[in-house]
Amino acid sequence: ADETGLSALEDIVACREKRGGYLGQKSMGVNTASATSLLADLQAALTHGTVARRVEALRRVTDLFLFAPSDYSDAQIALFDDVFQCLLLKMEQSAKVLLAKRLAPVAEAPPGVIHTLAFDDLIDVAAPVLVYSDRLNEEALVRNAREKSQGHLLAISKRKALGHAVTDVLVERGNDVVVESTLNNPGAEFSDDGYSRLLTRVESHDGIATCLGMRPIPRHFYLQLVAKASRSVRAKLNEANPHLADDVAAVMKEVAVNASAAKTEETLRAQTLVKLLHTDGRLNEAQVAAFAASGRVEEVSTAIALMTDVPILTVENMMIEPRAEGLLVLAKVAGLNWTTVEKILKARHVASDESISTSLAEYQDHFNLLRPATAQQVLRFYRMREAGAVPAA
């Protein structure tokens, strides 16, 4: 925006006036002052003008540029770029927001000022160009997504087209809102790494799982998604993709087999740990309460079995039965207090996925009324029956 630049800008203004446009068209809302007045105001604004004067100069230069941007040469666009950049210095945010909104949809917008607006910390300034401007190439979008805020990432996710280099960063850095927005964008492309990263997030977020499953994604990634998704999400995906029902059934059968094997390994590890604690004399009520508070049902079952000399399988069955009277008897025999028993009952219902048919208050009453001697007698009777010495009722 030096003397040579201002002279070139004056030529542009004069050309527009000769063609009957810009300054002479009141319908465009443009000030009808002369070209000399515009250049004088612009020069004054650039050198020592107030913020208000710079805002007015910015508006008039923007009007001039937007009159017919496709008519300008690369050199002329570069000149406008310089002028815009100079005017933006010490410019109030509202003026930047307005400039971003006006330039964002213009294919010929000066690239330098578009880049400046896109990297502005204020999302109201950056969002319009991040969403709409074609002047931002993939390299700039990737850099912006790596450096700027979640608001910037959300704006990028709404562009009409997104290459996988950009979506890789959105999936890596974006929060759940950004990821869902990206998945809901039909113009977004994803790499294999992007899909893999998305699959790590679906287990804890049904919204992401559903959005991913509703997209046309590679079959092997879809089947992995189904295997990881919750039951409610699988129901939605099965309804949306009935042609994959047989494949999904096969995958779920394999998942069930693997889950059973994993459960067996988990049970063995839990039992080994608790047996070691019992052998070392460190299996006490505090340890049982800690297991229950953490929802470690396998450890709780093994601990109660060892403390009452009852088969582990028996306790495991009691842990999943609708009623809890058997557990109350064992807890009383083991010498546990109600605070610990309450934690066990809560962990038990989480594990069995059963609704609590009897309130904790009722169970507490039963537990408090149950005397240790009576509990021991009930347990002895149970053992005799299991051994065949007493006929089953």
Short mmCIF file of N, CA and C in Angstrom, two decimals, residues 114-202:
data_model
loop_
_atom_site.label_atom_id
_atom_site.label_comp_id
_atom_site.label_asym_id
_atom_site.label_seq_id
_atom_site.Cartn_x
_atom_site.Cartn_y
_atom_site.Cartn_z
N ILE A 114 -7.38 -13.77 3.37
CA ILE A 114 -8.17 -14.95 3.73
C ILE A 114 -7.40 -15.80 4.74
N HIS A 115 -6.10 -15.98 4.50
CA HIS A 115 -5.26 -16.75 5.41
C HIS A 115 -5.21 -16.06 6.78
N THR A 116 -5.06 -14.74 6.78
CA THR A 116 -5.01 -13.99 8.04
C THR A 116 -6.30 -14.16 8.83
N LEU A 117 -7.42 -14.06 8.14
CA LEU A 117 -8.72 -14.20 8.81
C LEU A 117 -8.91 -15.62 9.33
N ALA A 118 -8.49 -16.60 8.56
CA ALA A 118 -8.67 -18.01 8.96
C ALA A 118 -7.91 -18.35 10.23
N PHE A 119 -6.77 -17.70 10.45
CA PHE A 119 -5.94 -17.99 11.61
C PHE A 119 -6.17 -17.01 12.75
N ASP A 120 -7.19 -16.17 12.64
CA ASP A 120 -7.53 -15.27 13.74
C ASP A 120 -8.00 -16.10 14.93
N ASP A 121 -7.61 -15.72 16.13
CA ASP A 121 -8.01 -16.47 17.32
C ASP A 121 -9.50 -16.41 17.58
N LEU A 122 -10.14 -15.32 17.17
CA LEU A 122 -11.58 -15.18 17.39
C LEU A 122 -12.32 -16.02 16.36
N ILE A 123 -13.08 -16.98 16.81
CA ILE A 123 -13.74 -17.91 15.90
C ILE A 123 -14.78 -17.21 15.02
N ASP A 124 -15.39 -16.13 15.53
CA ASP A 124 -16.36 -15.40 14.71
C ASP A 124 -15.71 -14.81 13.46
N VAL A 125 -14.43 -14.48 13.55
CA VAL A 125 -13.69 -13.97 12.40
C VAL A 125 -13.28 -15.12 11.48
N ALA A 126 -12.76 -16.19 12.09
CA ALA A 126 -12.20 -17.29 11.30
C ALA A 126 -13.24 -18.18 10.65
N ALA A 127 -14.37 -18.40 11.33
CA ALA A 127 -15.35 -19.40 10.87
C ALA A 127 -15.84 -19.20 9.44
N PRO A 128 -16.23 -17.97 9.03
CA PRO A 128 -16.77 -17.83 7.66
C PRO A 128 -15.80 -18.30 6.58
N VAL A 129 -14.52 -17.95 6.70
CA VAL A 129 -13.57 -18.35 5.66
C VAL A 129 -13.21 -19.82 5.79
N LEU A 130 -13.16 -20.33 7.02
CA LEU A 130 -12.85 -21.75 7.19
C LEU A 130 -13.95 -22.64 6.61
N VAL A 131 -15.17 -22.17 6.67
CA VAL A 131 -16.28 -22.96 6.14
C VAL A 131 -16.42 -22.82 4.63
N TYR A 132 -16.29 -21.59 4.11
CA TYR A 132 -16.69 -21.33 2.73
C TYR A 132 -15.58 -21.00 1.74
N SER A 133 -14.45 -20.50 2.20
CA SER A 133 -13.47 -19.98 1.23
C SER A 133 -12.72 -21.09 0.49
N ASP A 134 -12.71 -20.97 -0.83
CA ASP A 134 -11.95 -21.91 -1.67
C ASP A 134 -10.48 -21.50 -1.76
N ARG A 135 -10.13 -20.37 -1.18
CA ARG A 135 -8.75 -19.91 -1.24
C ARG A 135 -7.84 -20.66 -0.26
N LEU A 136 -8.43 -21.39 0.67
CA LEU A 136 -7.63 -22.14 1.65
C LEU A 136 -7.33 -23.53 1.09
N ASN A 137 -6.05 -23.80 0.87
CA ASN A 137 -5.69 -25.12 0.34
C ASN A 137 -5.59 -26.13 1.49
N GLU A 138 -5.33 -27.38 1.13
CA GLU A 138 -5.30 -28.45 2.12
C GLU A 138 -4.20 -28.24 3.16
N GLU A 139 -3.07 -27.74 2.70
CA GLU A 139 -1.96 -27.51 3.62
C GLU A 139 -2.34 -26.51 4.70
N ALA A 140 -3.02 -25.43 4.28
CA ALA A 140 -3.43 -24.42 5.25
C ALA A 140 -4.48 -24.97 6.21
N LEU A 141 -5.38 -25.78 5.71
CA LEU A 141 -6.42 -26.35 6.56
C LEU A 141 -5.83 -27.32 7.59
N VAL A 142 -4.87 -28.13 7.15
CA VAL A 142 -4.22 -29.06 8.07
C VAL A 142 -3.49 -28.30 9.17
N ARG A 143 -2.76 -27.26 8.78
CA ARG A 143 -2.03 -26.46 9.76
C ARG A 143 -3.00 -25.80 10.74
N ASN A 144 -4.09 -25.26 10.22
CA ASN A 144 -5.08 -24.60 11.07
C ASN A 144 -5.67 -25.61 12.05
N ALA A 145 -6.00 -26.80 11.55
CA ALA A 145 -6.60 -27.83 12.41
C ALA A 145 -5.64 -28.30 13.48
N ARG A 146 -4.35 -28.26 13.19
CA ARG A 146 -3.36 -28.71 14.18
C ARG A 146 -3.07 -27.64 15.24
N GLU A 147 -3.27 -26.37 14.88
CA GLU A 147 -2.83 -25.29 15.77
C GLU A 147 -3.96 -24.58 16.52
N LYS A 148 -5.14 -24.55 15.94
CA LYS A 148 -6.17 -23.66 16.47
C LYS A 148 -7.17 -24.39 17.37
N SER A 149 -8.23 -23.70 17.75
CA SER A 149 -9.16 -24.19 18.77
C SER A 149 -10.16 -25.19 18.21
N GLN A 150 -10.94 -25.78 19.14
CA GLN A 150 -11.99 -26.71 18.73
C GLN A 150 -13.04 -26.00 17.87
N GLY A 151 -13.24 -24.71 18.11
CA GLY A 151 -14.17 -23.95 17.27
C GLY A 151 -13.69 -23.88 15.83
N HIS A 152 -12.39 -23.72 15.64
CA HIS A 152 -11.82 -23.70 14.29
C HIS A 152 -11.99 -25.07 13.64
N LEU A 153 -11.75 -26.14 14.41
CA LEU A 153 -11.91 -27.48 13.88
C LEU A 153 -13.36 -27.74 13.47
N LEU A 154 -14.29 -27.27 14.28
CA LEU A 154 -15.71 -27.46 13.96
C LEU A 154 -16.07 -26.74 12.66
N ALA A 155 -15.54 -25.53 12.47
CA ALA A 155 -15.80 -24.79 11.23
C ALA A 155 -15.23 -25.54 10.03
N ILE A 156 -14.02 -26.05 10.15
CA ILE A 156 -13.41 -26.79 9.04
C ILE A 156 -14.24 -28.03 8.71
N SER A 157 -14.78 -28.68 9.73
CA SER A 157 -15.55 -29.91 9.50
C SER A 157 -16.80 -29.68 8.65
N LYS A 158 -17.22 -28.43 8.49
CA LYS A 158 -18.44 -28.11 7.75
C LYS A 158 -18.17 -27.71 6.30
N ARG A 159 -16.91 -27.76 5.85
CA ARG A 159 -16.62 -27.42 4.46
C ARG A 159 -17.28 -28.43 3.52
N LYS A 160 -17.56 -28.00 2.29
CA LYS A 160 -18.28 -28.87 1.36
C LYS A 160 -17.46 -30.08 0.94
N ALA A 161 -16.15 -30.00 1.04
CA ALA A 161 -15.28 -31.13 0.70
C ALA A 161 -14.09 -31.15 1.63
N LEU A 162 -13.75 -32.36 2.13
CA LEU A 162 -12.62 -32.53 3.04
C LEU A 162 -11.81 -33.75 2.62
N GLY A 163 -10.53 -33.55 2.32
CA GLY A 163 -9.66 -34.66 2.01
C GLY A 163 -9.24 -35.40 3.27
N HIS A 164 -8.71 -36.61 3.11
CA HIS A 164 -8.39 -37.41 4.30
C HIS A 164 -7.24 -36.83 5.11
N ALA A 165 -6.36 -36.02 4.48
CA ALA A 165 -5.29 -35.39 5.25
C ALA A 165 -5.87 -34.45 6.30
N VAL A 166 -6.97 -33.78 5.96
CA VAL A 166 -7.63 -32.87 6.91
C VAL A 166 -8.44 -33.66 7.93
N THR A 167 -9.22 -34.64 7.48
CA THR A 167 -10.05 -35.40 8.42
C THR A 167 -9.21 -36.20 9.41
N ASP A 168 -8.01 -36.61 8.99
CA ASP A 168 -7.13 -37.30 9.93
C ASP A 168 -6.86 -36.44 11.16
N VAL A 169 -6.63 -35.15 10.93
CA VAL A 169 -6.35 -34.23 12.04
C VAL A 169 -7.62 -33.95 12.84
N LEU A 170 -8.75 -33.80 12.14
CA LEU A 170 -10.01 -33.54 12.83
C LEU A 170 -10.37 -34.69 13.77
N VAL A 171 -10.15 -35.92 13.30
CA VAL A 171 -10.45 -37.10 14.13
C VAL A 171 -9.46 -37.22 15.28
N GLU A 172 -8.20 -36.86 15.03
CA GLU A 172 -7.16 -36.97 16.05
C GLU A 172 -7.33 -35.92 17.15
N ARG A 173 -7.59 -34.66 16.74
CA ARG A 173 -7.62 -33.57 17.72
C ARG A 173 -9.02 -33.16 18.13
N GLY A 174 -10.01 -33.47 17.31
CA GLY A 174 -11.35 -32.96 17.54
C GLY A 174 -12.05 -33.60 18.72
N ASN A 175 -12.90 -32.81 19.39
CA ASN A 175 -13.74 -33.37 20.44
C ASN A 175 -14.92 -34.12 19.79
N ASP A 176 -15.83 -34.63 20.61
CA ASP A 176 -16.93 -35.44 20.08
C ASP A 176 -17.81 -34.65 19.11
N VAL A 177 -18.02 -33.37 19.40
CA VAL A 177 -18.85 -32.54 18.52
C VAL A 177 -18.20 -32.39 17.15
N VAL A 178 -16.90 -32.16 17.13
CA VAL A 178 -16.16 -32.02 15.87
C VAL A 178 -16.21 -33.32 15.07
N VAL A 179 -15.98 -34.44 15.75
CA VAL A 179 -15.96 -35.73 15.05
C VAL A 179 -17.32 -36.05 14.46
N GLU A 180 -18.39 -35.83 15.23
CA GLU A 180 -19.73 -36.10 14.70
C GLU A 180 -20.04 -35.20 13.51
N SER A 181 -19.64 -33.93 13.59
CA SER A 181 -19.87 -33.01 12.48
C SER A 181 -19.14 -33.47 11.22
N THR A 182 -17.91 -33.95 11.41
CA THR A 182 -17.13 -34.43 10.27
C THR A 182 -17.77 -35.67 9.66
N LEU A 183 -18.24 -36.59 10.51
CA LEU A 183 -18.88 -37.81 10.02
C LEU A 183 -20.19 -37.50 9.30
N ASN A 184 -20.87 -36.46 9.72
CA ASN A 184 -22.14 -36.09 9.09
C ASN A 184 -21.95 -35.30 7.80
N ASN A 185 -20.71 -35.00 7.45
CA ASN A 185 -20.41 -34.25 6.23
C ASN A 185 -20.25 -35.23 5.07
N PRO A 186 -21.18 -35.24 4.11
CA PRO A 186 -21.08 -36.19 3.00
C PRO A 186 -19.87 -35.96 2.11
N GLY A 187 -19.26 -34.78 2.19
CA GLY A 187 -18.08 -34.49 1.36
C GLY A 187 -16.77 -34.82 2.03
N ALA A 188 -16.82 -35.45 3.22
CA ALA A 188 -15.60 -35.79 3.95
C ALA A 188 -15.09 -37.17 3.54
N GLU A 189 -13.79 -37.25 3.31
CA GLU A 189 -13.14 -38.53 3.00
C GLU A 189 -12.26 -38.93 4.19
N PHE A 190 -12.16 -40.25 4.42
CA PHE A 190 -11.38 -40.74 5.55
C PHE A 190 -10.35 -41.76 5.09
N SER A 191 -9.18 -41.72 5.69
CA SER A 191 -8.14 -42.70 5.41
C SER A 191 -8.35 -43.93 6.29
N ASP A 192 -7.59 -44.99 6.03
CA ASP A 192 -7.67 -46.17 6.88
C ASP A 192 -7.28 -45.83 8.31
N ASP A 193 -6.27 -44.97 8.47
CA ASP A 193 -5.87 -44.55 9.82
C ASP A 193 -7.00 -43.79 10.50
N GLY A 194 -7.71 -42.99 9.72
CA GLY A 194 -8.84 -42.24 10.27
C GLY A 194 -9.94 -43.17 10.76
N TYR A 195 -10.28 -44.17 9.94
CA TYR A 195 -11.29 -45.14 10.36
C TYR A 195 -10.85 -45.89 11.61
N SER A 196 -9.59 -46.30 11.66
CA SER A 196 -9.09 -47.03 12.82
C SER A 196 -9.18 -46.18 14.08
N ARG A 197 -8.84 -44.90 13.95
CA ARG A 197 -8.92 -44.01 15.11
C ARG A 197 -10.36 -43.80 15.54
N LEU A 198 -11.27 -43.73 14.56
CA LEU A 198 -12.69 -43.58 14.89
C LEU A 198 -13.21 -44.79 15.66
N LEU A 199 -12.74 -45.98 15.25
CA LEU A 199 -13.22 -47.21 15.90
C LEU A 199 -12.79 -47.28 17.37
N THR A 200 -11.72 -46.58 17.72
CA THR A 200 -11.31 -46.58 19.12
C THR A 200 -12.21 -45.69 19.97
N ARG A 201 -13.01 -44.84 19.33
CA ARG A 201 -13.86 -43.91 20.08
C ARG A 201 -15.31 -44.38 20.19
N VAL A 202 -15.70 -45.38 19.38
CA VAL A 202 -17.12 -45.72 19.32
C VAL A 202 -17.60 -46.46 20.57
#
